[in-house]
Amino acid sequence: MATQAAAALKSMALCRALADAELAAIAAIVETQDIAAGKELFREGDPGNGLFLVVAGEIDVAKRGPRGDRSLAKLGPGGVLGEMSLVTSDARSATGRALVASRVLRVPAQPFRALLDAGSSAALKIAAVIAEMLARRVATMNNLVLELADKVDPAGKRLLAMNDSELAALHRTLQVWSF
């Protein structure tokens, strides 16, 4: 099973900088999970217990809002979800649900952190890629905040509604995120 996991990991952007021995170290801790269509991978508010890599299928990432759940992204093969749980012990910030039968690899937080503590080059390289992803997310959010600030009426009393094309553009921007 570790050989299959290593092969799947090798195709993931998250693991692009790993040598074969480093891939093997990560493959030794990953768990393969098959998720039926409509089933949750994790729920907003649950403890963050690891990162997920989409091997096959499609996962919808949704966040609770005042008007119900809102889809933030749909992630297919190569998608990364839950990377923040490898960095912090915070609760899940969104819900991941399989839209179709899906297969994911879970990198559990505790064994990953143990590799980090031991100075594993594999874990350090993955942490660097996660830091890069999070930095891009912050830059994207900064731009979105500025765009939304331009939507406030001149009196500063209300946010002007976004039209469908603006919402679609926002959704495309969020597609580059991972959760």
PDB file of C-alpha atoms in Angstrom:
ATOM      1  CA  MET A   1       0.000   0.000   0.000  1.00  0.00           C
ATOM      2  CA  ALA A   2       2.896   2.394   0.729  1.00  0.00           C
ATOM      3  CA  THR A   3       4.082   1.884  -2.871  1.00  0.00           C
ATOM      4  CA  GLN A   4       0.670   2.952  -4.231  1.00  0.00           C
ATOM      5  CA  ALA A   5       0.633   5.924  -1.867  1.00  0.00           C
ATOM      6  CA  ALA A   6       4.143   6.934  -2.950  1.00  0.00           C
ATOM      7  CA  ALA A   7       3.103   6.773  -6.617  1.00  0.00           C
ATOM      8  CA  ALA A   8       0.033   8.927  -5.907  1.00  0.00           C
ATOM      9  CA  LEU A   9       2.074  11.381  -3.834  1.00  0.00           C
ATOM     10  CA  LYS A  10       4.641  11.738  -6.607  1.00  0.00           C
ATOM     11  CA  SER A  11       1.953  13.145  -8.913  1.00  0.00           C
ATOM     12  CA  MET A  12       0.908  15.812  -6.386  1.00  0.00           C
ATOM     13  CA  ALA A  13       2.245  19.371  -6.601  1.00  0.00           C
ATOM     14  CA  LEU A  14       2.574  19.335  -2.809  1.00  0.00           C
ATOM     15  CA  CYS A  15       5.266  16.673  -3.118  1.00  0.00           C
ATOM     16  CA  ARG A  16       6.992  17.960  -6.267  1.00  0.00           C
ATOM     17  CA  ALA A  17      10.308  18.629  -4.523  1.00  0.00           C
ATOM     18  CA  LEU A  18      10.559  15.274  -2.736  1.00  0.00           C
ATOM     19  CA  ALA A  19      13.186  12.698  -3.638  1.00  0.00           C
ATOM     20  CA  ASP A  20      12.139   9.028  -3.745  1.00  0.00           C
ATOM     21  CA  ALA A  21      13.341   8.346  -0.185  1.00  0.00           C
ATOM     22  CA  GLU A  22      11.436  11.405   1.057  1.00  0.00           C
ATOM     23  CA  LEU A  23       8.292  10.261  -0.772  1.00  0.00           C
ATOM     24  CA  ALA A  24       8.643   6.909   0.964  1.00  0.00           C
ATOM     25  CA  ALA A  25       8.843   8.623   4.377  1.00  0.00           C
ATOM     26  CA  ILE A  26       5.593  10.483   3.733  1.00  0.00           C
ATOM     27  CA  ALA A  27       3.942   7.442   2.109  1.00  0.00           C
ATOM     28  CA  ALA A  28       4.652   5.511   5.303  1.00  0.00           C
ATOM     29  CA  ILE A  29       2.320   7.783   7.283  1.00  0.00           C
ATOM     30  CA  VAL A  30      -0.468   8.459   4.761  1.00  0.00           C
ATOM     31  CA  GLU A  31      -3.846   6.758   4.865  1.00  0.00           C
ATOM     32  CA  THR A  32      -5.994   6.107   1.803  1.00  0.00           C
ATOM     33  CA  GLN A  33      -9.680   6.880   2.215  1.00  0.00           C
ATOM     34  CA  ASP A  34     -12.535   6.193  -0.181  1.00  0.00           C
ATOM     35  CA  ILE A  35     -15.442   8.598   0.208  1.00  0.00           C
ATOM     36  CA  ALA A  36     -18.901   7.841  -1.188  1.00  0.00           C
ATOM     37  CA  ALA A  37     -20.714  10.536  -3.139  1.00  0.00           C
ATOM     38  CA  GLY A  38     -22.480  12.924  -0.759  1.00  0.00           C
ATOM     39  CA  LYS A  39     -20.434  11.896   2.288  1.00  0.00           C
ATOM     40  CA  GLU A  40     -18.402  14.368   4.318  1.00  0.00           C
ATOM     41  CA  LEU A  41     -14.647  14.123   4.452  1.00  0.00           C
ATOM     42  CA  PHE A  42     -14.624  16.580   7.352  1.00  0.00           C
ATOM     43  CA  ARG A  43     -16.988  19.140   8.865  1.00  0.00           C
ATOM     44  CA  GLU A  44     -16.478  22.781   9.719  1.00  0.00           C
ATOM     45  CA  GLY A  45     -15.659  23.034  13.421  1.00  0.00           C
ATOM     46  CA  ASP A  46     -14.206  19.510  13.664  1.00  0.00           C
ATOM     47  CA  PRO A  47     -10.652  19.200  14.985  1.00  0.00           C
ATOM     48  CA  GLY A  48      -8.075  19.573  12.218  1.00  0.00           C
ATOM     49  CA  ASN A  49      -6.446  16.154  12.123  1.00  0.00           C
ATOM     50  CA  GLY A  50      -4.592  16.151   8.838  1.00  0.00           C
ATOM     51  CA  LEU A  51      -4.204  17.247   5.278  1.00  0.00           C
ATOM     52  CA  PHE A  52      -6.047  15.597   2.389  1.00  0.00           C
ATOM     53  CA  LEU A  53      -4.859  15.125  -1.185  1.00  0.00           C
ATOM     54  CA  VAL A  54      -7.498  14.342  -3.805  1.00  0.00           C
ATOM     55  CA  VAL A  55      -6.423  11.319  -5.851  1.00  0.00           C
ATOM     56  CA  ALA A  56      -9.702  10.778  -7.727  1.00  0.00           C
ATOM     57  CA  GLY A  57     -13.167  12.313  -7.722  1.00  0.00           C
ATOM     58  CA  GLU A  58     -14.277  15.771  -6.677  1.00  0.00           C
ATOM     59  CA  ILE A  59     -14.623  17.387  -3.266  1.00  0.00           C
ATOM     60  CA  ASP A  60     -16.811  20.428  -2.603  1.00  0.00           C
ATOM     61  CA  VAL A  61     -15.515  22.795   0.058  1.00  0.00           C
ATOM     62  CA  ALA A  62     -18.296  24.779   1.728  1.00  0.00           C
ATOM     63  CA  LYS A  63     -18.461  27.267   4.583  1.00  0.00           C
ATOM     64  CA  ARG A  64     -21.412  28.101   6.805  1.00  0.00           C
ATOM     65  CA  GLY A  65     -22.755  31.606   6.419  1.00  0.00           C
ATOM     66  CA  PRO A  66     -25.757  33.595   7.600  1.00  0.00           C
ATOM     67  CA  ARG A  67     -27.769  32.317   4.624  1.00  0.00           C
ATOM     68  CA  GLY A  68     -26.604  28.699   4.823  1.00  0.00           C
ATOM     69  CA  ASP A  69     -23.675  26.780   3.391  1.00  0.00           C
ATOM     70  CA  ARG A  70     -21.776  28.418   0.542  1.00  0.00           C
ATOM     71  CA  SER A  71     -19.531  26.490  -1.806  1.00  0.00           C
ATOM     72  CA  LEU A  72     -16.029  27.957  -1.835  1.00  0.00           C
ATOM     73  CA  ALA A  73     -14.315  25.542  -4.209  1.00  0.00           C
ATOM     74  CA  LYS A  74     -14.600  22.245  -5.992  1.00  0.00           C
ATOM     75  CA  LEU A  75     -11.331  20.329  -5.930  1.00  0.00           C
ATOM     76  CA  GLY A  76     -10.449  17.437  -8.194  1.00  0.00           C
ATOM     77  CA  PRO A  77      -7.365  15.240  -8.540  1.00  0.00           C
ATOM     78  CA  GLY A  78      -4.301  17.003  -7.181  1.00  0.00           C
ATOM     79  CA  GLY A  79      -6.402  19.223  -4.904  1.00  0.00           C
ATOM     80  CA  VAL A  80      -5.185  19.898  -1.372  1.00  0.00           C
ATOM     81  CA  LEU A  81      -7.538  20.355   1.594  1.00  0.00           C
ATOM     82  CA  GLY A  82      -6.882  20.842   5.278  1.00  0.00           C
ATOM     83  CA  GLU A  83      -3.288  22.019   4.988  1.00  0.00           C
ATOM     84  CA  MET A  84      -3.763  24.398   7.909  1.00  0.00           C
ATOM     85  CA  SER A  85      -4.183  21.419  10.242  1.00  0.00           C
ATOM     86  CA  LEU A  86      -0.541  20.481   9.658  1.00  0.00           C
ATOM     87  CA  VAL A  87       0.484  23.955  10.807  1.00  0.00           C
ATOM     88  CA  THR A  88      -2.011  24.680  13.611  1.00  0.00           C
ATOM     89  CA  SER A  89      -4.332  22.718  15.860  1.00  0.00           C
ATOM     90  CA  ASP A  90      -7.281  24.909  14.925  1.00  0.00           C
ATOM     91  CA  ALA A  91     -10.701  23.514  14.069  1.00  0.00           C
ATOM     92  CA  ARG A  92     -11.666  22.958  10.440  1.00  0.00           C
ATOM     93  CA  SER A  93     -12.644  26.230   8.776  1.00  0.00           C
ATOM     94  CA  ALA A  94     -14.941  24.612   6.182  1.00  0.00           C
ATOM     95  CA  THR A  95     -16.687  21.343   5.304  1.00  0.00           C
ATOM     96  CA  GLY A  96     -15.375  18.985   2.630  1.00  0.00           C
ATOM     97  CA  ARG A  97     -17.955  16.740   0.934  1.00  0.00           C
ATOM     98  CA  ALA A  98     -17.502  14.294  -1.939  1.00  0.00           C
ATOM     99  CA  LEU A  99     -19.583  15.256  -4.968  1.00  0.00           C
ATOM    100  CA  VAL A 100     -18.852  11.896  -6.579  1.00  0.00           C
ATOM    101  CA  ALA A 101     -17.174   8.750  -5.286  1.00  0.00           C
ATOM    102  CA  SER A 102     -13.688   9.972  -4.413  1.00  0.00           C
ATOM    103  CA  ARG A 103     -10.350   8.740  -3.149  1.00  0.00           C
ATOM    104  CA  VAL A 104      -8.077  10.852  -0.976  1.00  0.00           C
ATOM    105  CA  LEU A 105      -4.803  10.447   0.827  1.00  0.00           C
ATOM    106  CA  ARG A 106      -4.766  11.765   4.388  1.00  0.00           C
ATOM    107  CA  VAL A 107      -1.505  12.980   5.870  1.00  0.00           C
ATOM    108  CA  PRO A 108      -2.284  12.732   9.602  1.00  0.00           C
ATOM    109  CA  ALA A 109      -1.204  15.741  11.646  1.00  0.00           C
ATOM    110  CA  GLN A 110       0.489  13.998  14.583  1.00  0.00           C
ATOM    111  CA  PRO A 111       2.809  11.714  12.592  1.00  0.00           C
ATOM    112  CA  PHE A 112       3.601  14.622  10.249  1.00  0.00           C
ATOM    113  CA  ARG A 113       4.487  16.860  13.201  1.00  0.00           C
ATOM    114  CA  ALA A 114       6.661  14.047  14.600  1.00  0.00           C
ATOM    115  CA  LEU A 115       8.537  13.979  11.287  1.00  0.00           C
ATOM    116  CA  LEU A 116       8.942  17.753  11.494  1.00  0.00           C
ATOM    117  CA  ASP A 117      10.238  17.525  15.059  1.00  0.00           C
ATOM    118  CA  ALA A 118      12.752  14.895  13.945  1.00  0.00           C
ATOM    119  CA  GLY A 119      14.016  17.219  11.203  1.00  0.00           C
ATOM    120  CA  SER A 120      12.703  15.140   8.310  1.00  0.00           C
ATOM    121  CA  SER A 121      13.637  16.797   5.017  1.00  0.00           C
ATOM    122  CA  ALA A 122      10.396  15.468   3.499  1.00  0.00           C
ATOM    123  CA  ALA A 123       8.252  17.120   6.165  1.00  0.00           C
ATOM    124  CA  LEU A 124      10.260  20.337   5.953  1.00  0.00           C
ATOM    125  CA  LYS A 125       9.820  20.508   2.163  1.00  0.00           C
ATOM    126  CA  ILE A 126       6.070  19.918   2.474  1.00  0.00           C
ATOM    127  CA  ALA A 127       5.857  22.591   5.196  1.00  0.00           C
ATOM    128  CA  ALA A 128       7.634  25.004   2.830  1.00  0.00           C
ATOM    129  CA  VAL A 129       5.106  24.280   0.053  1.00  0.00           C
ATOM    130  CA  ILE A 130       2.253  24.795   2.533  1.00  0.00           C
ATOM    131  CA  ALA A 131       3.789  28.131   3.598  1.00  0.00           C
ATOM    132  CA  GLU A 132       3.928  29.146  -0.072  1.00  0.00           C
ATOM    133  CA  MET A 133       0.262  28.172  -0.549  1.00  0.00           C
ATOM    134  CA  LEU A 134      -0.796  30.137   2.520  1.00  0.00           C
ATOM    135  CA  ALA A 135       1.232  33.173   1.427  1.00  0.00           C
ATOM    136  CA  ARG A 136      -0.531  33.113  -1.946  1.00  0.00           C
ATOM    137  CA  ARG A 137      -3.862  32.844  -0.166  1.00  0.00           C
ATOM    138  CA  VAL A 138      -3.098  35.928   1.948  1.00  0.00           C
ATOM    139  CA  ALA A 139      -2.094  37.879  -1.189  1.00  0.00           C
ATOM    140  CA  THR A 140      -5.319  36.793  -2.906  1.00  0.00           C
ATOM    141  CA  MET A 141      -7.359  37.828   0.124  1.00  0.00           C
ATOM    142  CA  ASN A 142      -5.666  41.236   0.223  1.00  0.00           C
ATOM    143  CA  ASN A 143      -6.692  41.821  -3.396  1.00  0.00           C
ATOM    144  CA  LEU A 144     -10.244  40.634  -2.724  1.00  0.00           C
ATOM    145  CA  VAL A 145     -10.548  42.953   0.279  1.00  0.00           C
ATOM    146  CA  LEU A 146      -9.520  45.882  -1.908  1.00  0.00           C
ATOM    147  CA  GLU A 147     -12.012  44.881  -4.614  1.00  0.00           C
ATOM    148  CA  LEU A 148     -14.802  44.522  -2.062  1.00  0.00           C
ATOM    149  CA  ALA A 149     -13.878  47.863  -0.497  1.00  0.00           C
ATOM    150  CA  ASP A 150     -14.568  49.439  -3.897  1.00  0.00           C
ATOM    151  CA  LYS A 151     -18.081  47.973  -3.702  1.00  0.00           C
ATOM    152  CA  VAL A 152     -18.992  50.085  -0.658  1.00  0.00           C
ATOM    153  CA  ASP A 153     -21.172  53.033  -1.567  1.00  0.00           C
ATOM    154  CA  PRO A 154     -19.567  56.468  -1.204  1.00  0.00           C
ATOM    155  CA  ALA A 155     -21.387  57.078   2.070  1.00  0.00           C
ATOM    156  CA  GLY A 156     -19.879  53.877   3.434  1.00  0.00           C
ATOM    157  CA  LYS A 157     -23.258  52.562   4.540  1.00  0.00           C
ATOM    158  CA  ARG A 158     -23.756  49.455   2.456  1.00  0.00           C
ATOM    159  CA  LEU A 159     -22.039  46.983   0.209  1.00  0.00           C
ATOM    160  CA  LEU A 160     -23.206  47.141  -3.388  1.00  0.00           C
ATOM    161  CA  ALA A 161     -24.423  43.797  -4.714  1.00  0.00           C
ATOM    162  CA  MET A 162     -22.117  41.718  -6.893  1.00  0.00           C
ATOM    163  CA  ASN A 163     -23.508  40.593 -10.238  1.00  0.00           C
ATOM    164  CA  ASP A 164     -23.272  37.004 -11.478  1.00  0.00           C
ATOM    165  CA  SER A 165     -20.116  37.567 -13.527  1.00  0.00           C
ATOM    166  CA  GLU A 166     -18.375  39.167 -10.529  1.00  0.00           C
ATOM    167  CA  LEU A 167     -19.418  36.246  -8.318  1.00  0.00           C
ATOM    168  CA  ALA A 168     -18.154  33.794 -10.964  1.00  0.00           C
ATOM    169  CA  ALA A 169     -14.813  35.647 -11.110  1.00  0.00           C
ATOM    170  CA  LEU A 170     -14.570  35.512  -7.319  1.00  0.00           C
ATOM    171  CA  HIS A 171     -15.302  31.784  -7.434  1.00  0.00           C
ATOM    172  CA  ARG A 172     -12.545  31.253 -10.054  1.00  0.00           C
ATOM    173  CA  THR A 173     -10.132  33.144  -7.800  1.00  0.00           C
ATOM    174  CA  LEU A 174     -11.049  30.901  -4.889  1.00  0.00           C
ATOM    175  CA  GLN A 175     -10.393  27.815  -7.030  1.00  0.00           C
ATOM    176  CA  VAL A 176      -6.646  28.407  -6.662  1.00  0.00           C
ATOM    177  CA  TRP A 177      -7.003  28.086  -2.917  1.00  0.00           C
ATOM    178  CA  SER A 178      -6.757  24.903  -1.012  1.00  0.00           C
ATOM    179  CA  PHE A 179      -8.566  24.027   2.191  1.00  0.00           C
TER     180      PHE A 179
END
